[in-house]
Amino acid sequence: MELRDKDLMSVQEVRNLLDKARSAQQKLAKMDQQQIDRIVKAISDAGIANAEPLAKAAKEETGFGRWQDKVVKNLFASKTVYEAIKDEKTIGILKEDKENKIWDIGVPVGVIAGIVPSTNPTSTVIYKAMIALKSGNAIVFSPHPGAKNCILETTKIIAQAAESAGCPEGAISAVSIPTMQATKELMSNDITSLILATGGGAMVKSAYSSGTPAIGVGAGNGPAFIDKTADVPMAVKRILDSKTFDNGTICASEQSIVVEKCMEERVAKELTRQGAYLLDEARSNQLARFILRANGTMNPMIVGKTCAEIAEYAGISGIPETARVLVGRGSKVGAGEPYSREKLAPILGFFVEENTDKVLERCVEILHLEGAGHTFSMHAENEELVRRFALAIPASRFLVNTPGALGGIGATTQLFPALTLGCGAVGGSSSSNNIGPIDLLNIKRVAAGTRELDDIKAEAGLQPGSGNLTGTACSRGQNNGFTKEMIDAIVDRILKEIV
């Protein structure tokens, strides 16, 4: 098949899928909460039942991460997210404020374009389908080409389950011929009401440039600050647990550790004790050259790989097979400084600063370079210091004493469980939320009158009806609040002006 033929076929497929999705969504819009919840429950059950085979399929196809951890992610998307949304009201009248006479009515946005990354392919499909259907929307997925087969399989499984529970056919679908042209058509087509984009920065920027409303999430680059009041062994354990989970493919995972000078030796020893490998200057420089490609983007050869694989690819010898995470010293922040950038792999930068003021400056600098608005982690028992950092750090998720990857998505915290993490305006995103069903609704508000114009005038210190010399009151011979003395004064002033 020629490239041109493939592009044309993929665009036509998108148009067909969107037509079916629109028809399905019109049927969904007529369903009540109970019918919608039955469909969502079916998606959850199918995700749980197939968590392991889909995890293995994702690992086999992409080569990223650990299938065992992908099982956890699939169960998080299927079970944890479901538990959080199952009782949420999303259809019809959501809330009635009888005192203020206002109703909130949920209105589905319509057809959603779901962009799926290769790092979390199967779990993202389950999660996005669940929150889309919960809010009465249809969804069409655009798979990353490197994870096409496992994404299509996941879509097939959950779509069949949903349809068996009464979901209209076509409400959940995926493009089987993923091309750039297909994704562009999906995002810009008039039928698409909203784009839910998770992926690289270029993809997210493209979503926001498509002309279609979008919720986009790009790179994460969260630093982790270990304060001198922290339980250092626990802090290091949490960071390493996070960074090794699925070999660092969750974008909320820590990308660097920042400490004060007085903590350098203590933290370094604990990192080594728990299996991290601190690279010497030569190895650190050698790995740095491998992390980024010539164009300044992350080398895909490191993504989701083990330390041993990364060392082999980078030609670095002497790395023990037991190494859990590779740690390279960082001293500068910039586009050409790999240890200050996002690394979706078990690699951490290690920055040492003179005091907490400098630590704060460094963390802000790292986030503004890449990952602004995403996630920041802090390990400390000093609540006053935590408050100070929380007010200054440009992150939508400020995590305290918890693993970044799992805390950010809401697995080890009480944040809303989600696999799409908004970065807010500072990160170029339209939302700073952990995205859920309510984010995929428009809210129609019904408001009954509670005051009259005369009430408003009275509050402003004006006589009721002041300034109105015509109309019903005047026609009935009423003075509209004017006294005889006021009228006489007005008449005298006008007569004087005429004379």
Short mmCIF file of N, CA, C and O in Angstrom, two decimals, residues 182-278:
data_model
loop_
_atom_site.label_atom_id
_atom_site.label_comp_id
_atom_site.label_asym_id
_atom_site.label_seq_id
_atom_site.Cartn_x
_atom_site.Cartn_y
_atom_site.Cartn_z
N ALA A 182 -4.71 10.98 9.92
CA ALA A 182 -5.90 10.49 10.62
C ALA A 182 -6.09 11.25 11.93
O ALA A 182 -7.22 11.65 12.26
N THR A 183 -5.01 11.43 12.67
CA THR A 183 -5.10 12.14 13.95
C THR A 183 -5.52 13.59 13.73
O THR A 183 -6.34 14.14 14.47
N LYS A 184 -4.96 14.20 12.69
CA LYS A 184 -5.32 15.58 12.38
C LYS A 184 -6.80 15.69 12.03
O LYS A 184 -7.50 16.62 12.48
N GLU A 185 -7.29 14.74 11.22
CA GLU A 185 -8.71 14.75 10.85
C GLU A 185 -9.60 14.54 12.08
O GLU A 185 -10.62 15.22 12.24
N LEU A 186 -9.19 13.63 12.95
CA LEU A 186 -9.97 13.36 14.16
C LEU A 186 -10.07 14.60 15.04
O LEU A 186 -11.14 14.91 15.58
N MET A 187 -8.97 15.33 15.17
CA MET A 187 -8.95 16.48 16.06
C MET A 187 -9.67 17.69 15.47
O MET A 187 -10.22 18.51 16.21
N SER A 188 -9.66 17.82 14.16
CA SER A 188 -10.20 19.03 13.54
C SER A 188 -11.59 18.85 12.94
O SER A 188 -12.22 19.84 12.55
N ASN A 189 -12.08 17.63 12.85
CA ASN A 189 -13.38 17.38 12.24
C ASN A 189 -14.49 18.07 13.05
O ASN A 189 -14.45 18.11 14.28
N ASP A 190 -15.50 18.58 12.35
CA ASP A 190 -16.59 19.31 13.01
C ASP A 190 -17.39 18.45 13.97
O ASP A 190 -18.01 18.96 14.91
N ILE A 191 -17.39 17.15 13.77
CA ILE A 191 -18.15 16.27 14.66
C ILE A 191 -17.47 16.18 16.03
O ILE A 191 -18.14 16.03 17.06
N THR A 192 -16.15 16.28 16.06
CA THR A 192 -15.42 16.19 17.33
C THR A 192 -15.70 17.42 18.18
O THR A 192 -15.52 18.55 17.74
N SER A 193 -16.16 17.19 19.39
CA SER A 193 -16.52 18.29 20.29
C SER A 193 -15.39 18.65 21.24
O SER A 193 -15.29 19.79 21.68
N LEU A 194 -14.55 17.68 21.60
CA LEU A 194 -13.50 17.89 22.59
C LEU A 194 -12.37 16.90 22.36
O LEU A 194 -12.63 15.74 22.01
N ILE A 195 -11.15 17.35 22.55
CA ILE A 195 -9.99 16.47 22.44
C ILE A 195 -9.45 16.21 23.85
O ILE A 195 -9.23 17.15 24.62
N LEU A 196 -9.25 14.95 24.15
CA LEU A 196 -8.63 14.55 25.42
C LEU A 196 -7.27 13.98 25.06
O LEU A 196 -7.13 12.83 24.67
N ALA A 197 -6.24 14.85 25.15
CA ALA A 197 -4.92 14.51 24.60
C ALA A 197 -3.92 14.20 25.70
O ALA A 197 -3.71 15.00 26.61
N THR A 198 -3.33 13.02 25.63
CA THR A 198 -2.24 12.64 26.52
C THR A 198 -1.09 12.18 25.64
O THR A 198 -1.27 11.27 24.83
N GLY A 199 0.07 12.79 25.81
CA GLY A 199 1.19 12.40 24.97
C GLY A 199 2.31 13.40 25.02
O GLY A 199 2.42 14.18 25.97
N GLY A 200 3.14 13.40 23.99
CA GLY A 200 4.26 14.31 23.93
C GLY A 200 3.83 15.75 23.73
O GLY A 200 2.69 16.04 23.35
N GLY A 201 4.75 16.66 23.99
CA GLY A 201 4.45 18.08 23.88
C GLY A 201 3.96 18.49 22.52
O GLY A 201 3.04 19.30 22.39
N ALA A 202 4.55 17.91 21.46
CA ALA A 202 4.15 18.27 20.10
C ALA A 202 2.71 17.86 19.84
O ALA A 202 1.94 18.59 19.20
N MET A 203 2.33 16.69 20.33
CA MET A 203 0.96 16.21 20.14
C MET A 203 -0.03 17.11 20.86
O MET A 203 -1.09 17.47 20.33
N VAL A 204 0.30 17.47 22.09
CA VAL A 204 -0.60 18.31 22.88
C VAL A 204 -0.74 19.69 22.24
O VAL A 204 -1.84 20.25 22.15
N LYS A 205 0.37 20.24 21.78
CA LYS A 205 0.32 21.54 21.10
C LYS A 205 -0.53 21.45 19.85
O LYS A 205 -1.30 22.37 19.54
N SER A 206 -0.43 20.36 19.14
CA SER A 206 -1.23 20.16 17.93
C SER A 206 -2.71 20.12 18.28
O SER A 206 -3.55 20.66 17.56
N ALA A 207 -3.04 19.49 19.41
CA ALA A 207 -4.44 19.41 19.85
C ALA A 207 -5.00 20.81 20.11
O ALA A 207 -6.11 21.14 19.69
N TYR A 208 -4.20 21.64 20.78
CA TYR A 208 -4.68 22.98 21.10
C TYR A 208 -4.71 23.88 19.86
O TYR A 208 -5.40 24.90 19.86
N SER A 209 -3.98 23.50 18.84
CA SER A 209 -3.95 24.30 17.61
C SER A 209 -4.97 23.84 16.58
O SER A 209 -5.07 24.43 15.51
N SER A 210 -5.74 22.82 16.92
CA SER A 210 -6.64 22.20 15.95
C SER A 210 -7.91 23.00 15.70
O SER A 210 -8.60 22.77 14.71
N GLY A 211 -8.22 23.91 16.60
CA GLY A 211 -9.48 24.65 16.49
C GLY A 211 -10.61 24.01 17.26
O GLY A 211 -11.71 24.55 17.33
N THR A 212 -10.36 22.85 17.84
CA THR A 212 -11.34 22.13 18.65
C THR A 212 -10.98 22.29 20.13
O THR A 212 -9.80 22.20 20.48
N PRO A 213 -11.95 22.52 21.00
CA PRO A 213 -11.64 22.59 22.43
C PRO A 213 -10.87 21.35 22.88
O PRO A 213 -11.17 20.23 22.42
N ALA A 214 -9.88 21.54 23.75
CA ALA A 214 -9.01 20.43 24.12
C ALA A 214 -8.62 20.48 25.59
O ALA A 214 -8.54 21.55 26.19
N ILE A 215 -8.43 19.31 26.15
CA ILE A 215 -7.79 19.16 27.46
C ILE A 215 -6.51 18.38 27.18
O ILE A 215 -6.57 17.19 26.85
N GLY A 216 -5.39 19.06 27.27
CA GLY A 216 -4.13 18.43 26.89
C GLY A 216 -3.16 18.34 28.05
O GLY A 216 -3.10 19.22 28.91
N VAL A 217 -2.40 17.27 28.08
CA VAL A 217 -1.38 17.06 29.11
C VAL A 217 -0.09 16.62 28.45
O VAL A 217 -0.04 15.58 27.80
N GLY A 218 0.94 17.41 28.61
CA GLY A 218 2.23 17.09 28.01
C GLY A 218 3.21 16.55 29.02
O GLY A 218 2.88 15.75 29.89
N ALA A 219 4.43 17.03 28.93
CA ALA A 219 5.53 16.49 29.73
C ALA A 219 5.37 16.79 31.21
O ALA A 219 4.84 17.81 31.61
N GLY A 220 5.84 15.86 32.01
CA GLY A 220 6.03 16.09 33.43
C GLY A 220 7.53 16.17 33.67
O GLY A 220 8.31 15.57 32.93
N ASN A 221 7.95 16.89 34.69
CA ASN A 221 9.38 16.98 34.98
C ASN A 221 9.56 17.33 36.45
O ASN A 221 10.30 18.24 36.81
N GLY A 222 8.84 16.60 37.28
CA GLY A 222 8.76 16.96 38.69
C GLY A 222 10.02 16.70 39.48
O GLY A 222 10.51 15.57 39.54
N PRO A 223 10.56 17.73 40.15
CA PRO A 223 11.66 17.52 41.09
C PRO A 223 11.11 16.97 42.41
O PRO A 223 9.93 17.19 42.74
N ALA A 224 11.94 16.33 43.18
CA ALA A 224 11.59 15.86 44.52
C ALA A 224 12.58 16.47 45.51
O ALA A 224 13.79 16.27 45.39
N PHE A 225 12.08 17.22 46.46
CA PHE A 225 12.92 17.86 47.47
C PHE A 225 12.88 17.03 48.75
O PHE A 225 11.81 16.76 49.30
N ILE A 226 14.05 16.61 49.22
CA ILE A 226 14.15 15.91 50.50
C ILE A 226 14.71 16.89 51.53
O ILE A 226 15.89 17.27 51.46
N ASP A 227 13.88 17.32 52.45
CA ASP A 227 14.28 18.30 53.46
C ASP A 227 14.99 17.60 54.63
O ASP A 227 14.85 16.39 54.82
N LYS A 228 15.70 18.36 55.42
CA LYS A 228 16.43 17.79 56.56
C LYS A 228 15.50 17.28 57.67
O LYS A 228 15.93 16.55 58.56
N THR A 229 14.22 17.68 57.62
CA THR A 229 13.27 17.15 58.61
C THR A 229 12.60 15.87 58.13
O THR A 229 11.78 15.29 58.84
N ALA A 230 12.94 15.43 56.93
CA ALA A 230 12.29 14.24 56.37
C ALA A 230 12.80 12.96 57.01
O ALA A 230 13.92 12.89 57.55
N ASP A 231 11.98 11.93 56.94
CA ASP A 231 12.42 10.57 57.25
C ASP A 231 13.15 10.10 55.98
O ASP A 231 12.52 9.65 55.02
N VAL A 232 14.46 10.24 55.97
CA VAL A 232 15.24 10.03 54.75
C VAL A 232 15.09 8.63 54.17
O VAL A 232 14.86 8.48 52.96
N PRO A 233 15.21 7.57 54.97
CA PRO A 233 15.03 6.23 54.39
C PRO A 233 13.66 6.07 53.71
O PRO A 233 13.56 5.50 52.63
N MET A 234 12.60 6.60 54.35
CA MET A 234 11.27 6.49 53.74
C MET A 234 11.16 7.36 52.49
O MET A 234 10.54 6.96 51.50
N ALA A 235 11.76 8.55 52.55
CA ALA A 235 11.72 9.44 51.38
C ALA A 235 12.39 8.78 50.19
O ALA A 235 11.85 8.79 49.06
N VAL A 236 13.56 8.21 50.40
CA VAL A 236 14.28 7.55 49.31
C VAL A 236 13.50 6.33 48.81
O VAL A 236 13.40 6.10 47.60
N LYS A 237 12.94 5.57 49.73
CA LYS A 237 12.15 4.41 49.33
C LYS A 237 10.99 4.82 48.43
O LYS A 237 10.73 4.19 47.39
N ARG A 238 10.27 5.87 48.84
CA ARG A 238 9.13 6.33 48.05
C ARG A 238 9.56 6.78 46.65
O ARG A 238 8.90 6.48 45.66
N ILE A 239 10.65 7.50 46.59
CA ILE A 239 11.13 8.00 45.30
C ILE A 239 11.55 6.84 44.40
O ILE A 239 11.21 6.81 43.21
N LEU A 240 12.28 5.89 44.96
CA LEU A 240 12.73 4.76 44.14
C LEU A 240 11.57 3.85 43.76
O LEU A 240 11.53 3.32 42.64
N ASP A 241 10.61 3.66 44.68
CA ASP A 241 9.41 2.89 44.33
C ASP A 241 8.69 3.54 43.15
O ASP A 241 8.21 2.86 42.24
N SER A 242 8.60 4.86 43.20
CA SER A 242 7.92 5.61 42.15
C SER A 242 8.68 5.53 40.83
O SER A 242 8.09 5.28 39.77
N LYS A 243 9.98 5.75 40.89
CA LYS A 243 10.78 5.83 39.67
C LYS A 243 10.97 4.47 39.00
O LYS A 243 11.20 4.41 37.78
N THR A 244 10.86 3.40 39.76
CA THR A 244 11.00 2.07 39.18
C THR A 244 9.65 1.48 38.78
O THR A 244 9.62 0.45 38.10
N PHE A 245 8.54 2.10 39.20
CA PHE A 245 7.23 1.58 38.85
C PHE A 245 7.04 1.68 37.33
O PHE A 245 7.08 2.77 36.75
N ASP A 246 6.84 0.55 36.70
CA ASP A 246 6.74 0.45 35.24
C ASP A 246 7.92 1.14 34.56
O ASP A 246 7.77 1.75 33.50
N ASN A 247 9.07 1.07 35.21
CA ASN A 247 10.32 1.65 34.70
C ASN A 247 10.19 3.14 34.35
O ASN A 247 10.73 3.63 33.36
N GLY A 248 9.42 3.85 35.19
CA GLY A 248 9.40 5.32 35.09
C GLY A 248 8.54 5.89 33.99
O GLY A 248 8.74 7.05 33.61
N THR A 249 7.56 5.13 33.48
CA THR A 249 6.79 5.62 32.34
C THR A 249 5.61 6.51 32.72
O THR A 249 4.94 7.06 31.84
N ILE A 250 5.31 6.66 34.01
CA ILE A 250 4.26 7.58 34.43
C ILE A 250 4.85 8.98 34.53
O ILE A 250 5.85 9.20 35.22
N CYS A 251 4.23 9.94 33.86
CA CYS A 251 4.83 11.28 33.75
C CYS A 251 4.85 12.03 35.07
O CYS A 251 5.55 13.04 35.19
N ALA A 252 4.10 11.57 36.07
CA ALA A 252 4.14 12.22 37.38
C ALA A 252 5.31 11.73 38.23
O ALA A 252 5.54 12.24 39.33
N SER A 253 6.07 10.75 37.72
CA SER A 253 7.20 10.24 38.50
C SER A 253 8.30 11.29 38.63
O SER A 253 8.44 12.18 37.79
N GLU A 254 9.08 11.19 39.69
CA GLU A 254 10.15 12.14 39.94
C GLU A 254 11.21 12.08 38.84
O GLU A 254 11.56 11.00 38.36
N GLN A 255 11.72 13.24 38.48
CA GLN A 255 12.75 13.30 37.45
C GLN A 255 14.10 13.75 38.02
O GLN A 255 15.13 13.60 37.37
N SER A 256 14.08 14.31 39.21
CA SER A 256 15.32 14.73 39.85
C SER A 256 15.10 14.82 41.36
O SER A 256 13.96 14.94 41.83
N ILE A 257 16.19 14.74 42.10
CA ILE A 257 16.17 14.94 43.55
C ILE A 257 16.97 16.20 43.85
O ILE A 257 18.06 16.39 43.30
N VAL A 258 16.42 17.04 44.70
CA VAL A 258 17.08 18.29 45.07
C VAL A 258 17.23 18.31 46.59
O VAL A 258 16.25 18.09 47.32
N VAL A 259 18.45 18.58 47.08
CA VAL A 259 18.70 18.61 48.52
C VAL A 259 19.59 19.79 48.88
O VAL A 259 20.28 20.36 48.02
N GLU A 260 19.59 20.13 50.16
CA GLU A 260 20.55 21.10 50.66
C GLU A 260 21.92 20.44 50.78
O GLU A 260 22.03 19.22 50.91
N LYS A 261 22.95 21.26 50.80
CA LYS A 261 24.33 20.76 50.91
C LYS A 261 24.51 19.89 52.15
O LYS A 261 25.18 18.86 52.11
N CYS A 262 23.88 20.30 53.24
CA CYS A 262 24.03 19.56 54.50
C CYS A 262 23.40 18.17 54.44
O CYS A 262 23.66 17.33 55.31
N MET A 263 22.58 17.91 53.41
CA MET A 263 21.92 16.61 53.28
C MET A 263 22.53 15.74 52.18
O MET A 263 22.13 14.58 52.02
N GLU A 264 23.48 16.26 51.46
CA GLU A 264 24.02 15.56 50.29
C GLU A 264 24.54 14.18 50.64
O GLU A 264 24.15 13.17 50.02
N GLU A 265 25.43 14.09 51.59
CA GLU A 265 26.05 12.80 51.92
C GLU A 265 25.04 11.81 52.45
O GLU A 265 25.04 10.63 52.07
N ARG A 266 24.16 12.28 53.32
CA ARG A 266 23.17 11.39 53.92
C ARG A 266 22.23 10.80 52.88
O ARG A 266 21.96 9.60 52.87
N VAL A 267 21.74 11.64 51.98
CA VAL A 267 20.81 11.16 50.94
C VAL A 267 21.55 10.26 49.94
O VAL A 267 21.02 9.23 49.52
N ALA A 268 22.78 10.61 49.58
CA ALA A 268 23.55 9.80 48.64
C ALA A 268 23.78 8.40 49.19
O ALA A 268 23.66 7.40 48.46
N LYS A 269 24.14 8.32 50.47
CA LYS A 269 24.36 7.01 51.09
C LYS A 269 23.08 6.18 51.10
O LYS A 269 23.10 4.97 50.86
N GLU A 270 21.96 6.84 51.39
CA GLU A 270 20.69 6.11 51.45
C GLU A 270 20.26 5.65 50.06
O GLU A 270 19.71 4.55 49.90
N LEU A 271 20.50 6.46 49.06
CA LEU A 271 20.20 6.05 47.69
C LEU A 271 20.98 4.79 47.33
O LEU A 271 20.43 3.83 46.77
N THR A 272 22.26 4.81 47.64
CA THR A 272 23.12 3.65 47.36
C THR A 272 22.65 2.42 48.13
O THR A 272 22.60 1.31 47.59
N ARG A 273 22.31 2.62 49.41
CA ARG A 273 21.88 1.50 50.25
C ARG A 273 20.63 0.84 49.70
O ARG A 273 20.47 -0.38 49.80
N GLN A 274 19.76 1.64 49.08
CA GLN A 274 18.50 1.08 48.59
C GLN A 274 18.55 0.69 47.11
O GLN A 274 17.52 0.42 46.50
N GLY A 275 19.74 0.66 46.53
CA GLY A 275 19.88 0.09 45.19
C GLY A 275 20.04 1.06 44.05
O GLY A 275 20.15 0.64 42.89
N ALA A 276 20.06 2.34 44.33
CA ALA A 276 20.34 3.30 43.25
C ALA A 276 21.84 3.30 42.98
O ALA A 276 22.65 3.01 43.86
N TYR A 277 22.21 3.62 41.75
CA TYR A 277 23.64 3.67 41.39
C TYR A 277 24.00 5.10 41.04
O TYR A 277 23.51 5.66 40.06
N LEU A 278 24.86 5.72 41.88
CA LEU A 278 25.30 7.09 41.64
C LEU A 278 26.47 7.06 40.67
O LEU A 278 27.54 6.51 40.98
#
